[in-house]
Amino acid sequence: MAEKRCYYEILGVERSASDREIASAYRKLATKYHPDRNPGDGDATVLFKEAAEAYEVLSDQEKRVRYDQYGHAGVDGAAGGFHSAEDIFEAFGEMFGGGIFGDLFGRGRGRRSSRGRDVQIEVTLTLEEAAQGVSKDIKLARNKRCDTCSGSGAKPGTQPKVCRQCGGHGQVLQSAGILRVQTTCSACRGAGKIVAEPCPDCRGGGMTRENITLQVDIPPGVDTGTNVRVRGEGEPSLEGGPSGDCYVSLRVKKHKIFHREGPHLLVRFPISYPQAALGATLDVPTLEGPHELKVPAGTQSGETFQLRGKGMPSLNSARRGDLVVEVFIETPKKLTTRQEELLRELAELEHDQVSPHRKSFLEKIRDYFSPAEEH
């Protein structure tokens, strides 16, 4: 079975693409590969279904979050299943009737109130915060409905006029062979109205900027690239639709002790030669504090020990990863006189070739001025 292509690659958009960009990309592909435009072309039909499956996932925020985290495995069984163009019309009936396609295939002509734009902000967490979950106060700049004109974009005392070119629909129809393609009205740019006298505060846009603080609850187990959705905290819709959402994109800082690999943590722990040879009981660090680890006699440098359930929690699951402790023998840079004597004695017992004892600088001076008696 051929491996599925990335949904973002299919639609030709970035992973950070907005809902509007995703919808626009799908509209272009559906227009290009629709079976009515490509009669008898099996490849076009496959691409048409492929684009529909990609749009089905990426236009649904919950499916999109699962797909971003786990790839195709995260939406297995929740996407696709289209056998014909009619299946797609049935699945996206509302969309074909008045959504991003409008009258693309001659199905209705009502103008819908679109939802507000989504906003996105990046937040940095420590590994401990990612493991335990945390509530963060996040400062966010976004657009809001203009207080002066109540979002109409018109100067107080005046009203926007219905666009003559599109009749207030915001869209115009263009014929393309057997298809009728709906495009955004160039005169009103999809608003359906023309502002003759713009509001002085928003300059006719209907929006002004505001700075707010959101409290966002971040669940345990998140990782870099995880998105937390805060419903309704995006920008408002000037057409009466629902507000957009705020997506908090998370980045987890590197830890000075632990290295993270998914739900598992790795820590490198130094031990001495006697500990490795004779065995020892160590207090190794974990996210919850020191944990006792018994190292058997004869442990080799680079050997690993697994502490089950001492890693990171899994997102939306009660399971935890493991902590892998890799021990390595640390060679001391300085030795006491007694330590050196014992190591030299051990070397002699093991018949190891070692460097001779190094004389101190004062010993060398004393030998220089007091040469040994000649025999």
Tab-separated table of C-alpha atoms in Angstrom:
chain	number	residue	atom	x	y	z
A	1	MET	CA	0.000	0.000	0.000
A	2	ALA	CA	1.387	3.419	-0.994
A	3	GLU	CA	2.286	5.734	1.866
A	4	LYS	CA	-0.092	8.660	2.317
A	5	ARG	CA	1.191	12.104	1.434
A	6	CYS	CA	1.319	14.891	4.005
A	7	TYR	CA	-2.006	16.754	4.063
A	8	TYR	CA	-0.254	20.131	4.129
A	9	GLU	CA	1.807	19.072	1.116
A	10	ILE	CA	-1.360	17.996	-0.726
A	11	LEU	CA	-2.973	21.410	-0.254
A	12	GLY	CA	0.305	23.247	-0.798
A	13	VAL	CA	0.157	25.234	2.470
A	14	GLU	CA	2.437	25.724	5.458
A	15	ARG	CA	1.711	24.044	8.786
A	16	SER	CA	0.921	27.474	10.219
A	17	ALA	CA	-1.716	28.159	7.537
A	18	SER	CA	-4.947	29.778	8.699
A	19	ASP	CA	-8.402	28.283	8.139
A	20	ARG	CA	-8.952	30.743	5.328
A	21	GLU	CA	-5.698	29.775	3.570
A	22	ILE	CA	-6.564	26.078	3.868
A	23	ALA	CA	-10.040	26.661	2.479
A	24	SER	CA	-8.677	28.773	-0.380
A	25	ALA	CA	-6.097	26.120	-1.296
A	26	TYR	CA	-8.749	23.392	-1.319
A	27	ARG	CA	-11.090	25.471	-3.448
A	28	LYS	CA	-8.393	25.843	-6.103
A	29	LEU	CA	-7.575	22.134	-6.131
A	30	ALA	CA	-11.236	21.065	-6.176
A	31	THR	CA	-11.876	23.404	-9.099
A	32	LYS	CA	-8.836	22.083	-10.954
A	33	TYR	CA	-9.424	18.357	-10.426
A	34	HIS	CA	-13.226	18.148	-10.283
A	35	PRO	CA	-14.444	15.172	-12.405
A	36	ASP	CA	-16.818	17.413	-14.371
A	37	ARG	CA	-13.814	19.357	-15.601
A	38	ASN	CA	-11.699	16.228	-16.185
A	39	PRO	CA	-14.056	13.593	-17.665
A	40	GLY	CA	-12.474	10.144	-17.891
A	41	ASP	CA	-9.271	11.269	-16.111
A	42	GLY	CA	-8.704	8.754	-13.309
A	43	ASP	CA	-5.665	10.585	-11.962
A	44	ALA	CA	-7.668	13.803	-11.560
A	45	THR	CA	-10.352	11.913	-9.644
A	46	VAL	CA	-7.734	10.505	-7.267
A	47	LEU	CA	-6.270	13.975	-6.670
A	48	PHE	CA	-9.782	15.369	-6.138
A	49	LYS	CA	-10.501	12.778	-3.423
A	50	GLU	CA	-7.038	13.245	-1.914
A	51	ALA	CA	-7.576	17.004	-1.589
A	52	ALA	CA	-11.009	16.417	-0.028
A	53	GLU	CA	-9.502	14.091	2.592
A	54	ALA	CA	-6.778	16.636	3.421
A	55	TYR	CA	-9.361	19.393	3.767
A	56	GLU	CA	-11.623	17.198	5.892
A	57	VAL	CA	-8.833	16.842	8.489
A	58	LEU	CA	-7.195	20.278	8.373
A	59	SER	CA	-10.494	22.188	8.445
A	60	ASP	CA	-11.492	20.428	11.683
A	61	GLN	CA	-9.372	21.887	14.483
A	62	GLU	CA	-9.551	18.818	16.736
A	63	LYS	CA	-8.533	16.478	13.896
A	64	ARG	CA	-5.847	18.942	12.851
A	65	VAL	CA	-4.315	18.997	16.344
A	66	ARG	CA	-4.231	15.182	16.414
A	67	TYR	CA	-2.713	15.104	12.928
A	68	ASP	CA	-0.041	17.676	13.869
A	69	GLN	CA	0.915	15.591	16.901
A	70	TYR	CA	0.700	12.035	15.570
A	71	GLY	CA	0.504	12.270	11.771
A	72	HIS	CA	-1.835	9.980	9.839
A	73	ALA	CA	-1.997	7.595	12.808
A	74	GLY	CA	-3.737	10.289	14.848
A	75	VAL	CA	-6.676	10.487	12.426
A	76	ASP	CA	-6.753	6.891	11.261
A	77	GLY	CA	-10.354	5.944	10.557
A	78	ALA	CA	-11.537	9.541	10.952
A	79	ALA	CA	-10.691	10.759	7.460
A	80	GLY	CA	-11.365	9.782	3.880
A	81	GLY	CA	-13.775	7.119	2.759
A	82	PHE	CA	-14.840	9.120	-0.298
A	83	HIS	CA	-15.722	6.866	-3.241
A	84	SER	CA	-17.093	9.499	-5.592
A	85	ALA	CA	-17.603	13.226	-6.051
A	86	GLU	CA	-21.134	12.807	-4.734
A	87	ASP	CA	-19.725	11.386	-1.491
A	88	ILE	CA	-17.753	14.587	-1.104
A	89	PHE	CA	-20.814	16.727	-1.848
A	90	GLU	CA	-22.696	14.782	0.819
A	91	ALA	CA	-19.902	15.084	3.394
A	92	PHE	CA	-19.368	18.801	2.729
A	93	GLY	CA	-22.950	19.652	1.833
A	94	GLU	CA	-22.960	22.898	3.772
A	95	MET	CA	-19.659	23.942	2.277
A	96	PHE	CA	-20.788	23.331	-1.282
A	97	GLY	CA	-24.067	25.036	-0.605
A	98	GLY	CA	-22.664	28.294	0.716
A	99	GLY	CA	-19.239	27.879	2.239
A	100	ILE	CA	-15.876	28.247	0.588
A	101	PHE	CA	-17.276	26.885	-2.710
A	102	GLY	CA	-20.525	28.840	-2.792
A	103	ASP	CA	-21.873	28.420	-6.321
A	104	LEU	CA	-18.790	26.606	-7.597
A	105	PHE	CA	-20.880	23.701	-8.852
A	106	GLY	CA	-24.225	25.502	-9.128
A	107	ARG	CA	-25.554	24.669	-5.646
A	108	GLY	CA	-27.213	27.713	-4.041
A	109	ARG	CA	-26.127	31.280	-3.584
A	110	GLY	CA	-26.607	32.529	0.000
A	111	ARG	CA	-23.890	34.575	1.688
A	112	ARG	CA	-22.841	33.154	5.052
A	113	SER	CA	-21.467	34.948	8.064
A	114	SER	CA	-17.855	33.826	8.296
A	115	ARG	CA	-16.151	33.242	11.623
A	116	GLY	CA	-13.446	35.555	12.914
A	117	ARG	CA	-9.763	35.032	12.221
A	118	ASP	CA	-7.735	32.682	14.423
A	119	VAL	CA	-4.688	34.060	16.209
A	120	GLN	CA	-1.547	32.239	17.292
A	121	ILE	CA	1.096	32.935	19.928
A	122	GLU	CA	4.183	31.015	21.060
A	123	VAL	CA	4.825	30.227	24.731
A	124	THR	CA	8.012	28.753	26.203
A	125	LEU	CA	7.871	26.218	29.043
A	126	THR	CA	10.416	24.512	31.273
A	127	LEU	CA	10.559	20.729	31.214
A	128	GLU	CA	9.108	20.674	34.738
A	129	GLU	CA	6.137	22.797	33.624
A	130	ALA	CA	5.581	20.506	30.637
A	131	ALA	CA	5.637	17.471	32.933
A	132	GLN	CA	3.317	18.809	35.629
A	133	GLY	CA	0.998	21.020	33.595
A	134	VAL	CA	0.744	24.718	34.312
A	135	SER	CA	-1.582	27.703	34.119
A	136	LYS	CA	-0.001	30.618	32.223
A	137	ASP	CA	-1.013	34.257	31.912
A	138	ILE	CA	-0.337	35.113	28.276
A	139	LYS	CA	-0.224	38.616	26.841
A	140	LEU	CA	-1.782	38.780	23.402
A	141	ALA	CA	-2.309	41.517	20.803
A	142	ARG	CA	-5.343	41.033	18.564
A	143	ASN	CA	-7.966	42.955	16.611
A	144	LYS	CA	-11.297	43.882	18.174
A	145	ARG	CA	-14.484	45.427	16.814
A	146	CYS	CA	-14.075	49.203	16.554
A	147	ASP	CA	-15.945	50.950	19.377
A	148	THR	CA	-16.491	54.116	17.339
A	149	CYS	CA	-18.326	52.531	14.399
A	150	SER	CA	-19.347	49.222	16.047
A	151	GLY	CA	-17.438	47.367	13.343
A	152	SER	CA	-19.245	48.841	10.352
A	153	GLY	CA	-16.156	50.722	9.164
A	154	ALA	CA	-18.318	53.779	8.399
A	155	LYS	CA	-18.002	57.222	9.902
A	156	PRO	CA	-20.515	57.743	12.749
A	157	GLY	CA	-23.772	59.071	11.302
A	158	THR	CA	-23.261	57.279	7.981
A	159	GLN	CA	-23.907	53.728	6.785
A	160	PRO	CA	-22.085	51.436	4.332
A	161	LYS	CA	-23.831	51.001	0.996
A	162	VAL	CA	-24.646	47.700	-0.664
A	163	CYS	CA	-22.045	46.831	-3.313
A	164	ARG	CA	-23.603	47.160	-6.766
A	165	GLN	CA	-21.168	44.783	-8.427
A	166	CYS	CA	-22.071	41.742	-6.305
A	167	GLY	CA	-25.450	42.880	-4.986
A	168	GLY	CA	-24.248	42.528	-1.391
A	169	HIS	CA	-23.227	38.874	-1.728
A	170	GLY	CA	-19.476	39.550	-1.574
A	171	GLN	CA	-18.969	37.000	-4.338
A	172	VAL	CA	-19.422	37.064	-8.101
A	173	LEU	CA	-19.905	34.141	-10.482
A	174	GLN	CA	-17.665	33.478	-13.434
A	175	SER	CA	-18.263	30.833	-16.065
A	176	ALA	CA	-15.516	28.316	-16.699
A	177	GLY	CA	-16.764	25.858	-19.272
A	178	ILE	CA	-19.400	23.691	-17.668
A	179	LEU	CA	-18.538	25.086	-14.242
A	180	ARG	CA	-19.609	28.264	-12.572
A	181	VAL	CA	-16.781	29.492	-10.370
A	182	GLN	CA	-17.477	31.816	-7.459
A	183	THR	CA	-14.783	34.393	-6.711
A	184	THR	CA	-14.434	37.257	-4.241
A	185	CYS	CA	-15.891	40.538	-5.465
A	186	SER	CA	-13.073	42.878	-6.450
A	187	ALA	CA	-15.121	46.005	-5.687
A	188	CYS	CA	-15.957	45.308	-2.040
A	189	ARG	CA	-13.312	42.604	-1.427
A	190	GLY	CA	-15.932	40.176	-0.207
A	191	ALA	CA	-17.574	42.520	2.312
A	192	GLY	CA	-20.746	42.962	0.280
A	193	LYS	CA	-20.775	46.649	1.183
A	194	ILE	CA	-18.902	49.789	0.200
A	195	VAL	CA	-17.798	52.324	2.822
A	196	ALA	CA	-18.028	55.786	1.271
A	197	GLU	CA	-16.983	57.692	4.429
A	198	PRO	CA	-14.528	55.622	6.512
A	199	CYS	CA	-14.464	55.676	10.306
A	200	PRO	CA	-11.569	57.909	11.480
A	201	ASP	CA	-10.459	55.433	14.167
A	202	CYS	CA	-10.354	52.173	12.176
A	203	ARG	CA	-10.018	53.807	8.724
A	204	GLY	CA	-12.887	51.759	7.373
A	205	GLY	CA	-11.567	48.382	8.485
A	206	GLY	CA	-14.022	47.943	11.337
A	207	MET	CA	-11.215	46.727	13.650
A	208	THR	CA	-8.770	48.297	16.111
A	209	ARG	CA	-5.929	46.685	18.080
A	210	GLU	CA	-6.122	45.669	21.721
A	211	ASN	CA	-3.763	44.062	24.232
A	212	ILE	CA	-5.253	41.427	26.524
A	213	THR	CA	-4.085	38.834	29.039
A	214	LEU	CA	-5.395	35.273	28.736
A	215	GLN	CA	-5.109	32.575	31.368
A	216	VAL	CA	-4.314	29.334	29.555
A	217	ASP	CA	-4.348	25.913	31.218
A	218	ILE	CA	-1.624	23.719	29.707
A	219	PRO	CA	-2.062	19.973	30.360
A	220	PRO	CA	0.766	17.659	31.487
A	221	GLY	CA	2.807	15.909	28.795
A	222	VAL	CA	2.995	18.620	26.142
A	223	ASP	CA	6.050	18.903	23.919
A	224	THR	CA	7.517	21.373	21.466
A	225	GLY	CA	5.039	21.781	18.608
A	226	THR	CA	1.950	21.033	20.695
A	227	ASN	CA	-0.885	23.527	20.157
A	228	VAL	CA	-3.398	24.387	22.873
A	229	ARG	CA	-6.690	25.733	21.542
A	230	VAL	CA	-8.553	28.469	23.435
A	231	ARG	CA	-12.004	28.668	21.872
A	232	GLY	CA	-13.477	32.049	21.009
A	233	GLU	CA	-10.391	34.063	21.961
A	234	GLY	CA	-9.403	34.913	18.400
A	235	GLU	CA	-10.659	37.920	16.477
A	236	PRO	CA	-14.372	38.786	16.119
A	237	SER	CA	-16.331	38.413	12.899
A	238	LEU	CA	-17.602	41.636	11.360
A	239	GLU	CA	-20.348	39.653	9.627
A	240	GLY	CA	-22.001	38.360	12.784
A	241	GLY	CA	-20.297	34.970	12.792
A	242	PRO	CA	-18.512	33.415	15.777
A	243	SER	CA	-15.149	34.687	16.943
A	244	GLY	CA	-12.018	32.809	15.911
A	245	ASP	CA	-9.870	30.778	18.268
A	246	CYS	CA	-6.489	31.399	19.871
A	247	TYR	CA	-3.839	28.729	19.312
A	248	VAL	CA	-1.013	28.635	21.836
A	249	SER	CA	2.025	27.035	20.188
A	250	LEU	CA	4.319	25.533	22.827
A	251	ARG	CA	8.098	25.281	22.936
A	252	VAL	CA	9.801	23.320	25.722
A	253	LYS	CA	13.291	24.520	26.682
A	254	LYS	CA	16.220	22.114	26.782
A	255	HIS	CA	17.016	20.877	30.279
A	256	LYS	CA	20.480	21.045	31.848
A	257	ILE	CA	20.235	17.468	33.175
A	258	PHE	CA	17.562	15.547	31.281
A	259	HIS	CA	17.392	14.833	27.550
A	260	ARG	CA	13.870	14.178	26.301
A	261	GLU	CA	12.896	11.625	23.673
A	262	GLY	CA	9.100	11.682	23.416
A	263	PRO	CA	7.716	10.472	26.758
A	264	HIS	CA	11.118	9.141	27.869
A	265	LEU	CA	13.941	10.972	29.647
A	266	LEU	CA	17.673	10.233	29.532
A	267	VAL	CA	20.221	11.277	32.150
A	268	ARG	CA	23.977	10.594	32.106
A	269	PHE	CA	25.282	9.903	35.619
A	270	PRO	CA	29.005	9.801	36.561
A	271	ILE	CA	30.353	7.027	38.788
A	272	SER	CA	33.852	6.256	40.056
A	273	TYR	CA	35.949	3.245	39.147
A	274	PRO	CA	35.480	1.657	42.611
A	275	GLN	CA	31.686	2.125	42.344
A	276	ALA	CA	31.670	0.471	38.929
A	277	ALA	CA	33.914	-2.388	40.059
A	278	LEU	CA	32.391	-3.037	43.501
A	279	GLY	CA	28.805	-1.911	42.965
A	280	ALA	CA	27.061	0.986	44.682
A	281	THR	CA	23.727	2.554	45.593
A	282	LEU	CA	23.229	5.908	43.863
A	283	ASP	CA	20.771	8.767	44.313
A	284	VAL	CA	19.902	9.659	40.731
A	285	PRO	CA	17.793	12.718	39.817
A	286	THR	CA	14.204	12.405	38.613
A	287	LEU	CA	11.529	15.028	37.999
A	288	GLU	CA	10.098	14.222	41.446
A	289	GLY	CA	13.459	14.289	43.279
A	290	PRO	CA	16.287	11.821	44.061
A	291	HIS	CA	15.604	8.133	43.426
A	292	GLU	CA	17.677	5.215	44.737
A	293	LEU	CA	19.367	3.129	42.048
A	294	LYS	CA	21.457	0.049	42.772
A	295	VAL	CA	24.402	-0.416	40.422
A	296	PRO	CA	25.755	-3.989	40.441
A	297	ALA	CA	29.436	-4.869	40.708
A	298	GLY	CA	31.217	-4.986	37.381
A	299	THR	CA	29.128	-2.249	35.762
A	300	GLN	CA	30.650	-1.014	32.518
A	301	SER	CA	30.917	2.581	31.384
A	302	GLY	CA	27.973	3.398	29.089
A	303	GLU	CA	25.660	0.797	30.640
A	304	THR	CA	22.031	1.919	31.044
A	305	PHE	CA	19.394	1.316	33.701
A	306	GLN	CA	15.662	1.859	33.179
A	307	LEU	CA	13.397	3.397	35.815
A	308	ARG	CA	9.864	2.676	34.631
A	309	GLY	CA	7.267	5.402	34.984
A	310	LYS	CA	9.818	8.059	35.937
A	311	GLY	CA	9.739	9.872	32.587
A	312	MET	CA	7.225	12.321	31.122
A	313	PRO	CA	3.461	11.840	31.288
A	314	SER	CA	1.741	11.090	27.998
A	315	LEU	CA	-0.600	13.795	26.745
A	316	ASN	CA	-4.248	12.948	27.522
A	317	SER	CA	-3.225	9.609	29.028
A	318	ALA	CA	-2.430	8.202	32.481
A	319	ARG	CA	0.705	6.526	31.158
A	320	ARG	CA	4.208	7.838	31.851
A	321	GLY	CA	7.443	7.285	30.010
A	322	ASP	CA	10.626	5.875	31.533
A	323	LEU	CA	13.812	7.439	32.847
A	324	VAL	CA	16.943	5.890	31.320
A	325	VAL	CA	20.084	6.327	33.422
A	326	GLU	CA	23.345	5.973	31.500
A	327	VAL	CA	26.357	5.640	33.808
A	328	PHE	CA	29.881	6.532	32.789
A	329	ILE	CA	33.134	6.189	34.694
A	330	GLU	CA	34.541	9.596	35.570
A	331	THR	CA	38.334	9.814	35.804
A	332	PRO	CA	39.493	12.217	38.534
A	333	LYS	CA	41.782	15.025	37.377
A	334	LYS	CA	43.488	15.369	40.772
A	335	LEU	CA	44.480	12.664	43.271
A	336	THR	CA	45.566	12.784	46.888
A	337	THR	CA	48.866	11.159	47.774
A	338	ARG	CA	47.095	8.201	49.338
A	339	GLN	CA	44.798	7.753	46.311
A	340	GLU	CA	47.800	7.696	44.008
A	341	GLU	CA	49.591	5.135	46.180
A	342	LEU	CA	46.582	2.821	46.170
A	343	LEU	CA	46.069	3.125	42.418
A	344	ARG	CA	49.740	2.388	41.756
A	345	GLU	CA	49.519	-0.629	43.997
A	346	LEU	CA	46.457	-1.803	42.093
A	347	ALA	CA	48.234	-1.250	38.796
A	348	GLU	CA	51.134	-3.399	39.970
A	349	LEU	CA	48.748	-6.156	41.006
A	350	GLU	CA	47.101	-6.066	37.602
A	351	HIS	CA	50.474	-5.758	35.813
A	352	ASP	CA	49.319	-2.540	34.094
A	353	GLN	CA	51.834	-0.192	32.520
A	354	VAL	CA	51.305	3.294	34.017
A	355	SER	CA	53.189	6.587	33.843
A	356	PRO	CA	55.980	6.944	36.432
A	357	HIS	CA	55.506	9.095	39.504
A	358	ARG	CA	55.870	12.792	38.660
A	359	LYS	CA	58.248	14.739	40.873
A	360	SER	CA	57.132	18.099	42.115
A	361	PHE	CA	59.002	21.218	40.991
A	362	LEU	CA	60.628	21.618	44.472
A	363	GLU	CA	61.810	17.996	44.397
A	364	LYS	CA	63.436	18.622	41.021
A	365	ILE	CA	65.255	21.724	42.354
A	366	ARG	CA	66.426	19.841	45.445
A	367	ASP	CA	67.816	17.008	43.269
A	368	TYR	CA	69.543	19.543	41.014
A	369	PHE	CA	71.476	21.255	43.836
A	370	SER	CA	72.086	18.050	45.818
A	371	PRO	CA	73.268	15.511	43.234
A	372	ALA	CA	73.449	11.921	44.405
A	373	GLU	CA	76.859	10.731	45.684
A	374	GLU	CA	78.934	9.003	43.112
A	375	HIS	CA	79.562	5.371	43.797
